[in-house]
CSV table of C-alpha atoms and ligand atoms in Angstrom, one decimal:
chain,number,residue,atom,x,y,z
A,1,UNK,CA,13.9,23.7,7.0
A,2,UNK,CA,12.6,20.8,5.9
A,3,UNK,CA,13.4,18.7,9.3
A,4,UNK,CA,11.4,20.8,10.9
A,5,UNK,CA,8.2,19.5,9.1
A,6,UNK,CA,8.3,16.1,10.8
A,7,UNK,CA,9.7,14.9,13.6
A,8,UNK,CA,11.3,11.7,12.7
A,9,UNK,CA,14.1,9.6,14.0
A,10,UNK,CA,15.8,9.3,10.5
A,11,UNK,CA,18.8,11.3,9.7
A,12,UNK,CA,18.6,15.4,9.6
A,13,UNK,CA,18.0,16.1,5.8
A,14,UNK,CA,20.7,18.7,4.8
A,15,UNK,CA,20.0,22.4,3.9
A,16,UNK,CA,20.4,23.4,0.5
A,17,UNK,CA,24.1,25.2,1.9
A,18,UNK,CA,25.2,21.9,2.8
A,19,UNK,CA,24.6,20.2,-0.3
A,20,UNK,CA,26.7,19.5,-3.5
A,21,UNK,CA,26.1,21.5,-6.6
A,22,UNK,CA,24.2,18.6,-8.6
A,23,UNK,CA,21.9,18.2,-5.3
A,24,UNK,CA,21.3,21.5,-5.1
A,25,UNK,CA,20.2,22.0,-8.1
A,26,UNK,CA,18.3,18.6,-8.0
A,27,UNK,CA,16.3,19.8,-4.4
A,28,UNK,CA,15.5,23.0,-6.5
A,29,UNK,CA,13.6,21.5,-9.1
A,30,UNK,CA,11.7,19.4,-6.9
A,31,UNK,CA,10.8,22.5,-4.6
A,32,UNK,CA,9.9,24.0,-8.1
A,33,UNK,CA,7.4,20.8,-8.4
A,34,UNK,CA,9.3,20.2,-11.4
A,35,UNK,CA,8.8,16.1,-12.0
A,36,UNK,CA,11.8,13.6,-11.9
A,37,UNK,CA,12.1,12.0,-14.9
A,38,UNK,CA,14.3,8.2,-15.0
A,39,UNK,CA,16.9,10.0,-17.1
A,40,UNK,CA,17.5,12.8,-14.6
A,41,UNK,CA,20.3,12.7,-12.5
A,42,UNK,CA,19.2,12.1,-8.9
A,43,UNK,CA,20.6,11.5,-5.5
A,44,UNK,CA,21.8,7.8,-5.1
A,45,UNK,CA,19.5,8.2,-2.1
A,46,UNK,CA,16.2,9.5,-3.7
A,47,UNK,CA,16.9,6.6,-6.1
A,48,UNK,CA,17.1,3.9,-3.3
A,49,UNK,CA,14.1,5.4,-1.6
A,50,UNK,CA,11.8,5.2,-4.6
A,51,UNK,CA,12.9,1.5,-5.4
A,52,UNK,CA,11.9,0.4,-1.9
A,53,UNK,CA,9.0,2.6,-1.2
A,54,UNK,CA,7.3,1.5,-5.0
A,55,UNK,CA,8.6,-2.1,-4.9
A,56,UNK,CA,7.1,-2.7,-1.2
A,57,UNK,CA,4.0,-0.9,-2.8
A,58,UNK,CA,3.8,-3.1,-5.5
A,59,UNK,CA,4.6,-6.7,-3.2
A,60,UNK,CA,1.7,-5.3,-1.6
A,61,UNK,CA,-0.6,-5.1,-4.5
A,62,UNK,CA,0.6,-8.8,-5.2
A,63,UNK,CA,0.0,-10.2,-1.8
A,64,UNK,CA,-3.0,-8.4,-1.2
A,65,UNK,CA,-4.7,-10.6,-3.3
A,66,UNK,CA,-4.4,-13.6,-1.4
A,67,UNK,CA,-6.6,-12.9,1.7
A,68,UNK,CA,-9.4,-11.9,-0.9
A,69,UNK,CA,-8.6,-15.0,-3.2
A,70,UNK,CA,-9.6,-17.0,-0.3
A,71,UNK,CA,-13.3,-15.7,-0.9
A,72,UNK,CA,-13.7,-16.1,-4.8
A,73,UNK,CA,-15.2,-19.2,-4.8
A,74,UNK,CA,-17.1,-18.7,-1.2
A,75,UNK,CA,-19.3,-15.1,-2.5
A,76,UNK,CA,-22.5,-15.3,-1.7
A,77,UNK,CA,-24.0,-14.3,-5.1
A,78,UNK,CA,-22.3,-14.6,-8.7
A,79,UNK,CA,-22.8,-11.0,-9.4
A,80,UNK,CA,-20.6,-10.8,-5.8
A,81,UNK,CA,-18.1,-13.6,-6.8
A,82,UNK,CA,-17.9,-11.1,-10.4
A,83,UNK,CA,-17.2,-8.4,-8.4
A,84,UNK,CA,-14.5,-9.9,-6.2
A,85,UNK,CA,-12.9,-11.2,-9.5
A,86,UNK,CA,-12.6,-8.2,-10.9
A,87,UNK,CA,-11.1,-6.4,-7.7
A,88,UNK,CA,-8.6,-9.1,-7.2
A,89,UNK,CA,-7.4,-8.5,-11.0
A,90,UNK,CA,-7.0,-4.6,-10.3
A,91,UNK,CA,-4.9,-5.8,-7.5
A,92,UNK,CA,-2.7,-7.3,-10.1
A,93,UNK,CA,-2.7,-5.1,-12.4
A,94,UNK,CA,-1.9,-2.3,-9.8
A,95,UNK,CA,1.6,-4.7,-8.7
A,96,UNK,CA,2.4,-4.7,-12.6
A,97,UNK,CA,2.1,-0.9,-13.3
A,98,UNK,CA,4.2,-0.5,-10.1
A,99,UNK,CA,7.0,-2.9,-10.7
A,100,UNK,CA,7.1,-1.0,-14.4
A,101,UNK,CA,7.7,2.0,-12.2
A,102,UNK,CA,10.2,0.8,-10.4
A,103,UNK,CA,12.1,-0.7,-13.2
A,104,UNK,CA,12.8,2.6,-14.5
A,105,UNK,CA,14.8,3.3,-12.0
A,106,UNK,CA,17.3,0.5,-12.6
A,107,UNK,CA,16.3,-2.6,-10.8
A,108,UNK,CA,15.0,-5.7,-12.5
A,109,UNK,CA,11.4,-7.6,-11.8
A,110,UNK,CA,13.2,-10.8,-10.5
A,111,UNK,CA,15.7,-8.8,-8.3
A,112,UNK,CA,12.4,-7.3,-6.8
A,113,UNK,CA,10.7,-11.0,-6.4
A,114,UNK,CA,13.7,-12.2,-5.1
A,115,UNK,CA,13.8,-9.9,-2.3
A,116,UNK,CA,10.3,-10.4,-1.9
A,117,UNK,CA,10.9,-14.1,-1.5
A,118,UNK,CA,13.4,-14.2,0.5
A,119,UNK,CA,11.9,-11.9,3.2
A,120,UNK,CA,14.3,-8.9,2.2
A,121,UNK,CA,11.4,-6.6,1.1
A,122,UNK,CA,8.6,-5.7,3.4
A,123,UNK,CA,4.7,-5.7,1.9
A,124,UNK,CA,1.7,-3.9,3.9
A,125,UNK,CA,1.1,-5.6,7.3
A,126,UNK,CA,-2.3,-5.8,6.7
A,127,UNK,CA,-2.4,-9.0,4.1
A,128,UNK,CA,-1.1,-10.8,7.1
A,129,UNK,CA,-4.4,-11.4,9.0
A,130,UNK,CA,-6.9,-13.8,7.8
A,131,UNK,CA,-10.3,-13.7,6.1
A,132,UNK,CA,-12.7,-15.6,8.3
A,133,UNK,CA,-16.0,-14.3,6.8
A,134,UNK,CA,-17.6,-12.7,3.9
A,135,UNK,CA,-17.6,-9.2,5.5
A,136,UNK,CA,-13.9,-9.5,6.1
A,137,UNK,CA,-13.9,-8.9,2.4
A,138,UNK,CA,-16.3,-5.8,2.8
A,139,UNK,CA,-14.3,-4.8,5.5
A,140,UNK,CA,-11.1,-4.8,3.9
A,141,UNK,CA,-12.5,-2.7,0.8
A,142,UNK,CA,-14.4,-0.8,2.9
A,143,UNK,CA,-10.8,-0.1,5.4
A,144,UNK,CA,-8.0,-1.2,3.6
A,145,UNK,CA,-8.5,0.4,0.5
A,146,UNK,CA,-10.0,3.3,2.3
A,147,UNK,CA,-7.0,3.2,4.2
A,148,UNK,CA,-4.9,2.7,0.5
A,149,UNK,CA,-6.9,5.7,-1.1
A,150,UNK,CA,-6.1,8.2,1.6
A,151,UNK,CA,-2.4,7.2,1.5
A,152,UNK,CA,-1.8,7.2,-2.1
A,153,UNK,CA,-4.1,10.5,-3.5
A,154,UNK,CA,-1.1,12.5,-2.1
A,155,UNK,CA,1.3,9.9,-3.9
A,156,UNK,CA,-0.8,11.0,-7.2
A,157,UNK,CA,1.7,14.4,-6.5
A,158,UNK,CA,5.0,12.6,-6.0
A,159,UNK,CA,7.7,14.4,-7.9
A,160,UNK,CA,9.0,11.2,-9.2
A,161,UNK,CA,7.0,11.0,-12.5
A,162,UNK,CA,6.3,7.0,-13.4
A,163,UNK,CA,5.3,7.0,-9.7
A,164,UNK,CA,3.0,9.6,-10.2
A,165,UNK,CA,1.4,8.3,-13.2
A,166,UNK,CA,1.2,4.5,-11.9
A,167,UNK,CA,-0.8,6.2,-8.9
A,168,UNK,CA,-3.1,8.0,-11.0
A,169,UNK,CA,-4.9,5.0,-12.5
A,170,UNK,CA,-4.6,3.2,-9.3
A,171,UNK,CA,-6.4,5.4,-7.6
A,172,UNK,CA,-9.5,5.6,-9.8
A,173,UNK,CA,-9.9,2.1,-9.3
A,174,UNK,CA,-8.8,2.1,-5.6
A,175,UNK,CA,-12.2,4.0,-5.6
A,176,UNK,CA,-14.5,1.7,-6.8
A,177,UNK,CA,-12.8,-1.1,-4.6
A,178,UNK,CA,-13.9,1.2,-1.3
A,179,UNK,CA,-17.5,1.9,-2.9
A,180,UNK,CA,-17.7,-1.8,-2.9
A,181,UNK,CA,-16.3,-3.0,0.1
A,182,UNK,CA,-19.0,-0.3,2.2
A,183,UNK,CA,-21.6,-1.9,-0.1
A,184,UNK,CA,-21.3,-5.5,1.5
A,185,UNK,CA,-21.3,-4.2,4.7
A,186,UNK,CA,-24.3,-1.4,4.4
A,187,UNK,CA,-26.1,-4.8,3.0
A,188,UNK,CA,-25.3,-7.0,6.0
A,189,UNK,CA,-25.8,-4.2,8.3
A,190,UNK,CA,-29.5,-3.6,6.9
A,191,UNK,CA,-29.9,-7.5,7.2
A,192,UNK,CA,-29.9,-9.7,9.9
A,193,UNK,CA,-28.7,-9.4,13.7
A,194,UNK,CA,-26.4,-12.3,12.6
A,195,UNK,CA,-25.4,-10.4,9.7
A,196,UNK,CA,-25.1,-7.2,11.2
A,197,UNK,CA,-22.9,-9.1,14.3
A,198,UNK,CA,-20.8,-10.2,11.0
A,199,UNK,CA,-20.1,-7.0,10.3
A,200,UNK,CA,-19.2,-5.4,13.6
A,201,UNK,CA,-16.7,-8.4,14.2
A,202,UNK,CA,-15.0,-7.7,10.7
A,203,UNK,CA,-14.9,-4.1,11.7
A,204,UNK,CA,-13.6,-4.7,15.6
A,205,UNK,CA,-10.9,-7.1,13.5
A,206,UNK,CA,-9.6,-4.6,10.5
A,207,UNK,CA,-9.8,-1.4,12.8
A,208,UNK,CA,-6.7,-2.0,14.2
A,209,UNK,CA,-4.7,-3.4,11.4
A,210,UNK,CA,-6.3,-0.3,8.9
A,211,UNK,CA,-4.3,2.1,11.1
A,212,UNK,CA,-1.2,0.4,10.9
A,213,UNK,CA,-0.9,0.7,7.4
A,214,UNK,CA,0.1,4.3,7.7
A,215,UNK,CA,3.2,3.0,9.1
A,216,UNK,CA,5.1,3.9,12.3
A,217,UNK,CA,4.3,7.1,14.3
A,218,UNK,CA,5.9,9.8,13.2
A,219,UNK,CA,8.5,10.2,16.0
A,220,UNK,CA,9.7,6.8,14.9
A,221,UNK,CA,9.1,7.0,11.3
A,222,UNK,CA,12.7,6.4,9.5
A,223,UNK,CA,12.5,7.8,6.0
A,224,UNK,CA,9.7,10.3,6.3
A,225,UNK,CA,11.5,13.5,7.2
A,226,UNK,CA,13.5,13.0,3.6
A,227,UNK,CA,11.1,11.8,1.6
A,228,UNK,CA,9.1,14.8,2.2
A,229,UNK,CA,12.2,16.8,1.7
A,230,UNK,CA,12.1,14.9,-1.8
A,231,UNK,CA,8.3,15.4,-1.9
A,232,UNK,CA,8.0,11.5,-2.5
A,233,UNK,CA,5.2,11.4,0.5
A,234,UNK,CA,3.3,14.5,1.1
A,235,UNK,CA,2.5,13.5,4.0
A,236,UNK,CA,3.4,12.3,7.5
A,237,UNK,CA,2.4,9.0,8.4
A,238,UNK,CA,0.1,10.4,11.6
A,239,UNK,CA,-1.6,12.9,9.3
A,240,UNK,CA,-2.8,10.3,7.1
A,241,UNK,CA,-4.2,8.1,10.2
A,242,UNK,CA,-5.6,11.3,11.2
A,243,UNK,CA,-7.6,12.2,8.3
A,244,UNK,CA,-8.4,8.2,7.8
A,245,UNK,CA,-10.2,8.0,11.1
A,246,UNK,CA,-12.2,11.6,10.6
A,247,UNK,CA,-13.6,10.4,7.5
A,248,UNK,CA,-14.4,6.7,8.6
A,249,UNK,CA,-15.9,6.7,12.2
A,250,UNK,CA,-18.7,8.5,10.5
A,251,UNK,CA,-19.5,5.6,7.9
A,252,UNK,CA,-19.2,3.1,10.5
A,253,UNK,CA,-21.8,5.1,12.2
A,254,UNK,CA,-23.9,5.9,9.5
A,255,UNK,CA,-24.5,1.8,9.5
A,256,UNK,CA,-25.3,1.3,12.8
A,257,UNK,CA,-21.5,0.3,13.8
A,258,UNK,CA,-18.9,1.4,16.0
A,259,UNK,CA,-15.0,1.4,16.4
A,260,UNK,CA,-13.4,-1.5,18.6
A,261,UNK,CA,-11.7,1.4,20.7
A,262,UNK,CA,-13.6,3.0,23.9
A,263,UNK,CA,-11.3,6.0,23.4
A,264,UNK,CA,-12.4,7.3,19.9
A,265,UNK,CA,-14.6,10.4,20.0
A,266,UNK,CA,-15.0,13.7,18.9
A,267,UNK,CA,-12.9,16.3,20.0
A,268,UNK,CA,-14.9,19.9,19.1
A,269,UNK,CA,-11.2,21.9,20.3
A,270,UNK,CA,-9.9,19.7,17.8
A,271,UNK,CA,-12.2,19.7,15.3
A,272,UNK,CA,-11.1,16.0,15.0
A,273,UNK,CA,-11.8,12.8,16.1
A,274,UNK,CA,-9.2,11.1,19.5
A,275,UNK,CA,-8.1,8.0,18.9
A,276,UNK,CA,-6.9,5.2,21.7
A,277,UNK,CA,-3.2,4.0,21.4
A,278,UNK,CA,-1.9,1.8,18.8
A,279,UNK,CA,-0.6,-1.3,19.7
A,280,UNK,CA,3.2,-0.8,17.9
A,281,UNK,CA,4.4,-4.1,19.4
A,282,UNK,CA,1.6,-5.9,17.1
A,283,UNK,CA,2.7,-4.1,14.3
A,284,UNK,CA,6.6,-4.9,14.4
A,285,UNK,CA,5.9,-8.5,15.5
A,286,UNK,CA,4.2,-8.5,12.1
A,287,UNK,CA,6.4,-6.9,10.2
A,288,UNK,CA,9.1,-9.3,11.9
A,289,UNK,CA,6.9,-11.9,10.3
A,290,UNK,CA,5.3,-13.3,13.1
A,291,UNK,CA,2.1,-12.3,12.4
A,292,UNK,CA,-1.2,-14.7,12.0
A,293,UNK,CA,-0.9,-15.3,8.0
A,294,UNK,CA,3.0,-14.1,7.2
A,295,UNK,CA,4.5,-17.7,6.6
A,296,UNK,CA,1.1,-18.6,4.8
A,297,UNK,CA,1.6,-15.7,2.3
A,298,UNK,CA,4.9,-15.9,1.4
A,299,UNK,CA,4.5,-19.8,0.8
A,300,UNK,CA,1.8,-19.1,-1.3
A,301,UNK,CA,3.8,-16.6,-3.7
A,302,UNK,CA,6.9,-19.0,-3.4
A,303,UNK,CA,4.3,-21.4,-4.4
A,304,UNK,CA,3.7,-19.1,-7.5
A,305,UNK,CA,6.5,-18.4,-8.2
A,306,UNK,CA,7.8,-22.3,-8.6
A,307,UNK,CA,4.8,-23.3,-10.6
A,308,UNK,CA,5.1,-20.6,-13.1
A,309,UNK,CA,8.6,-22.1,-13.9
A,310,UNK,CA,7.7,-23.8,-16.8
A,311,UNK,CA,5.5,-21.0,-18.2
A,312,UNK,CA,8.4,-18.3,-17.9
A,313,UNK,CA,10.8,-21.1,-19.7
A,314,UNK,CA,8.9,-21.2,-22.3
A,315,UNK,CA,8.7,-17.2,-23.1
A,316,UNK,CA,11.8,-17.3,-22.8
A,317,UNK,CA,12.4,-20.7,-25.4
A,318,UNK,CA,9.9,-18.9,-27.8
A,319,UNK,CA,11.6,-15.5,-28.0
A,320,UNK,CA,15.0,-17.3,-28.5
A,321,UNK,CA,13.6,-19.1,-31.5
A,322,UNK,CA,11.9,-15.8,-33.0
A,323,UNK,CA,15.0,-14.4,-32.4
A,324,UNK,CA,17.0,-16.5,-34.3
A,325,UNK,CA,14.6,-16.7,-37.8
A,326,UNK,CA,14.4,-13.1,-37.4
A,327,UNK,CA,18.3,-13.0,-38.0
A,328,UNK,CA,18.2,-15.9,-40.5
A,329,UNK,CA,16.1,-14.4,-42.6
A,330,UNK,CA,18.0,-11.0,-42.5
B,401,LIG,N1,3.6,-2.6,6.7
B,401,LIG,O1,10.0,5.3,8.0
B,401,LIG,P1,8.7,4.7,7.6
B,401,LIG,C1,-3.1,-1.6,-0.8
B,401,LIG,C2,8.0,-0.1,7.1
B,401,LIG,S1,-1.5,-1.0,-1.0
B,401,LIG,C3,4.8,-3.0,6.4
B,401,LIG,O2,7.4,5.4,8.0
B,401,LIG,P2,8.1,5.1,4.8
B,401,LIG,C4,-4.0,-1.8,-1.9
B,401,LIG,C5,8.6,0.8,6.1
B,401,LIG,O3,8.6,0.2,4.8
B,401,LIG,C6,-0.8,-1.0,0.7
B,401,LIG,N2,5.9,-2.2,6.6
B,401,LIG,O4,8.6,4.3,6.1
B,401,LIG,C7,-4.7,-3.1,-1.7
B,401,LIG,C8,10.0,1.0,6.6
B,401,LIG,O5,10.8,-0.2,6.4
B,401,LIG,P3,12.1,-0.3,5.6
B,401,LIG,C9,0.6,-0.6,0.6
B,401,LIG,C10,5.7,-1.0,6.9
B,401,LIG,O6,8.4,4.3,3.6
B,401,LIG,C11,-5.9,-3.1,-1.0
B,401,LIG,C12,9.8,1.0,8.1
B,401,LIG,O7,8.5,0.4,8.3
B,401,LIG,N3,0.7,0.8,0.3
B,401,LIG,O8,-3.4,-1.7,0.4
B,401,LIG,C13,4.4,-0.4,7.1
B,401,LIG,O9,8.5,6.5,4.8
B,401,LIG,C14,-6.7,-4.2,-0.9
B,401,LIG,C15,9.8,2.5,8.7
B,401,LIG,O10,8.6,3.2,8.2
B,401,LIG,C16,1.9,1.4,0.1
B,401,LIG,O11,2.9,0.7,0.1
B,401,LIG,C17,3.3,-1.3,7.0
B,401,LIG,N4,2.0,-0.9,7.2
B,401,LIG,O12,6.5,5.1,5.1
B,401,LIG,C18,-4.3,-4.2,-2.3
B,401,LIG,C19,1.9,2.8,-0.2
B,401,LIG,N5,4.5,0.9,7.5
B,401,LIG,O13,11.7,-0.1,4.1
B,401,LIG,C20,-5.0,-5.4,-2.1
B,401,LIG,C21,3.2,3.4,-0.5
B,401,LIG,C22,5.8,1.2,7.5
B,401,LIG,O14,13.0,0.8,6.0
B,401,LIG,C23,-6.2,-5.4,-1.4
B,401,LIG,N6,4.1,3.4,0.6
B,401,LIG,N7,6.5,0.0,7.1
B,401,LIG,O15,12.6,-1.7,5.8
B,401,LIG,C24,4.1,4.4,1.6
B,401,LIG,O16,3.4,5.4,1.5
B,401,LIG,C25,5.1,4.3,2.7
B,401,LIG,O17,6.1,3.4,2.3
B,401,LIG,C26,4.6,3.9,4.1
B,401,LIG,C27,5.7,3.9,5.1
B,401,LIG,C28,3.6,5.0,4.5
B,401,LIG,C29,3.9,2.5,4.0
């Protein structure tokens, strides 16, 4: 039953006949919506899922605030360069409630940077292209986290609780990131022809890269067929793109701009808009790390990573020693 709601190349996801008593009975509460809690028994496989979906999720967060970062000290305003400070710290704090999550599930913080690291764990494809003007940065809240919202709202429903929770909060604030991003690029658009040209490159740029994030197609999307079984997405990866593109073509036009792709337009029969092909080959030289920023980024978190040595030597020093007077004064 549940194949049949996406057609994906990853394994058929077994009827409820097929499986064992504990899965059964595990599948049945999640049909019930009944949330996962980290105590619960689950599938081996549910478990791996949600430690690679929300660890990705969270390397995302982290390394999305790089091609932002590059901009703090370049806004054009201080209440901008504010603004951008403050989004850039919700980034952060969005990787932290997300690594939480997925340390529920049995995997530690620096087993997840390690991967991350080493090139074992994948991050959004998107924080590999550069930022090479201000309206990138109201491009990428305008798209990106447009792109972000859209994706995780449905995630706010994901039956594995801490997930579900994390996304909440994340969302709310993935909210005002959009708000803002549009607002640097209604303001360039309403200024001048330079400005506005600003704008339109940014757009012809991101447009490409925002539909990417939804992942693969859905004929070649690996884990969607059981994660929907699991109700971890909601979602198919080309509904999402779908819906993102309905509800953005009409901002961009509402400022005066318009997609990079000769092939978008309205279809009435549809009641949505068509969309040109993606080019997949871009997207999994990226994710093969070959796209324009991937060595760039990872440096810089390796980077981080080796200059906060000292600092996490010296948590670790400090709650040795309050350790030990604890148990001599005991
Ligand atoms: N980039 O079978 P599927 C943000 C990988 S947060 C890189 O379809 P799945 C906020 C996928 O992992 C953005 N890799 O996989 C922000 C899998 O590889 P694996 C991040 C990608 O998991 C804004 C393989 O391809 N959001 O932007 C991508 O069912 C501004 C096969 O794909 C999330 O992570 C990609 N675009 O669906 C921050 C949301 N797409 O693991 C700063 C949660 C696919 O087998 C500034 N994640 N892959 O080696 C999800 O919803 C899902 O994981 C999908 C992929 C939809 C990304």
């Amino acid at each position: 039953m549940y194949a049949q709601m996406v057609k994906s190349t990853g394994a058929r996801v077994k009827s409820l006949d097929e499986m064992d008593p504990e899965e059964r009975a595990f599948q049945v509460r999640i049909d019930a919506d009944i949330k996962v809690e980290p105590k619960d028994w689950m599938p081996e496989g549910y478990r791996k899922t949600l430690i690679r979906q929300i660890s990705q999720h969270a390397h995302s967060e982290i390394v999305g605030q790089l091609p932002e970062g590059n901009w703090i000290t370049r806004a054009p305003t201080l209440d901008r360069k504010a603004i951008l400070i403050a989004k850039v710290q919700d980034e952060a704090g969005h990787g932290l409630y997300l690594y939480c999550a997925a340390e529920t599930l049995g995997v530690s913080r620096d087993e997840m940077t390690e991967q991350l690291l080493s090139g074992k764990a994948k991050y959004s494809s998107i924080f590999n292209y550069p930022t090479l003007t201000w309206a990138d940065i109201g491009a990428i809240g305008w798209l990106v986290d447009g792109a972000a919202i859209m994706n995780q709202v449905p995630l706010q429903r994901c039956s594995f609780g801490p997930y579900s929770r994390a996304m909440i909060r994340i969302c709310k604030e993935e909210s005002f990131h959009q708000r803002q991003g549009y607002d640097i690029m209604m303001k360039l658009c309403a200024g001048t022809a330079e400005q506005k040209e600003m704008a339109q490159d940014a757009l012809n740029r991101w447009w490409w890269p925002s539909l990417m994030m939804f992942g693969p197609s859905d004929q070649d999307s690996v884990h969607s067929a059981q994660s929907m079984a699991w109700k971890i997405k909601q979602n198919s990866n080309d509904e999402l793109r779908q819906k993102f593109v309905d509800q953005t073509v009409p901002q961009a036009e509402y400022i005066g701009l318009k997609t990079p792709d000769p092939d978008c337009k309205w279809n009435e029969a549809r009641g949505a808009y068509d969309f040109g092909e993606i080019d997949w080959s871009e997207f999994y030289e990226v994710l093969k790390g070959n796209g324009p920023c991937n060595k760039e980024r990872l440096e810089a978190r390796r980077k981080a990573w080796d200059d906060g040595a000292w600092f996490r030597d010296a948590l670790m020093a400090h709650a040795k020693k309050r350790e030990a007077r604890k148990m001599a004064a005991e």
